[in-house]
Amino acid sequence: MKELTMLMVCPICGKKYSADSAKLVQGVSNAALLHVSCSFCGSASLAMLTKAVGNDKDGGNAFVTIGMMTDLSFEESRRLIGQSPVSSADVLDFYEKGGF
C-alpha cells in the first residue's frame, strides 16, 4: 500500500501523498477501502482499490481505483462503514422534528 500512495497525487493541490497518508477503512479478499489524507492541503478522499482479475501484460498485478472527496475523518469512515443509507423517511422525519 505504501508503494501505491507514493504514486498517487492529491486531486486538490497536486502534491504526492506521503507513504503514511493512506489508512485502511475496510478490506476484503481482493479489495480495500482507503481513507487518504493530504498533509499539504488537508483534503481527504475515500478510495476503493481493487485487484483486477489476472495480471497486467508485464506479469505484475493490475489494480483499479475509484475515489471521491470526503469531509469524513478516518475515524468517522470506520464508524460509518456498513451503516444503512439515509432514507427519504429519515429525511422527512428529521425535517418534521425541526431539522434545518
XYZ file of C-alpha atoms in Angstrom:
100
model
C 0.000 0.000 0.000
C 2.859 2.406 0.741
C 4.169 1.999 -2.805
C 0.749 2.843 -4.246
C 0.269 6.012 -2.202
C 3.632 7.328 -3.343
C 2.325 7.181 -6.931
C -0.934 8.939 -6.089
C -1.317 12.703 -6.079
C -3.813 14.892 -4.283
C -6.585 15.981 -6.683
C -6.806 19.363 -4.909
C -3.201 20.583 -4.619
C -1.384 18.155 -6.943
C 1.223 17.144 -4.339
C 2.238 13.498 -3.951
C 0.741 11.730 -0.967
C 3.189 10.615 1.714
C 3.640 6.904 2.417
C 1.625 7.114 5.645
C -1.281 9.131 4.199
C -3.499 6.103 3.448
C -5.277 4.179 6.195
C -7.318 1.023 5.705
C -11.013 1.575 6.441
C -12.119 -1.900 5.377
C -10.641 -4.722 3.352
C -11.876 -7.927 1.766
C -10.125 -10.600 -0.291
C -9.353 -8.549 -3.405
C -10.414 -5.006 -2.476
C -9.693 -2.310 0.079
C -11.390 0.933 1.045
C -8.757 3.510 1.981
C -9.007 6.900 3.661
C -6.298 9.095 2.137
C -5.447 12.498 3.585
C -3.166 15.152 2.133
C -0.604 16.529 4.563
C -0.160 19.642 2.400
C -3.698 20.987 1.893
C -5.673 18.901 4.409
C -8.129 17.426 1.898
C -9.294 13.826 2.241
C -10.537 11.126 -0.117
C -12.029 7.679 0.113
C -10.503 5.343 -2.466
C -11.618 1.847 -3.417
C -8.635 -0.210 -4.554
C -9.475 -3.462 -6.349
C -7.095 -6.087 -7.657
C -8.006 -6.827 -11.270
C -8.649 -10.383 -12.371
C -5.491 -11.779 -13.939
C -2.228 -9.902 -14.288
C -1.091 -6.978 -16.361
C 0.909 -7.556 -19.563
C 4.246 -7.440 -17.704
C 3.280 -10.221 -15.303
C 2.660 -7.949 -12.321
C -0.568 -7.222 -10.528
C -3.051 -4.786 -12.027
C -5.193 -2.558 -9.803
C -8.279 -0.437 -10.394
C -9.056 2.560 -8.178
C -12.101 4.759 -7.770
C -12.031 7.707 -5.407
C -14.173 10.513 -4.093
C -13.514 13.533 -1.942
C -14.859 13.398 1.597
C -15.160 15.537 4.681
C -15.111 12.439 6.896
C -12.149 11.738 9.116
C -10.621 8.257 9.139
C -12.360 7.520 12.444
C -15.746 8.643 11.078
C -15.222 6.499 7.990
C -14.546 3.433 10.154
C -17.582 4.149 12.334
C -19.997 4.728 9.446
C -18.958 1.861 7.159
C -21.745 -0.681 6.935
C -24.430 1.663 8.269
C -27.752 1.788 6.459
C -28.120 4.613 3.919
C -30.232 7.624 4.828
C -33.748 7.020 3.527
C -36.316 9.573 2.388
C -38.315 8.696 5.530
C -35.267 9.598 7.657
C -35.004 12.977 5.926
C -38.731 13.684 6.306
C -38.639 12.693 9.981
C -35.642 14.982 10.555
C -37.432 17.874 8.825
C -40.679 17.339 10.732
C -38.780 17.427 14.032
C -37.410 20.867 13.196
C -34.159 19.986 11.442
C -32.657 22.712 9.266
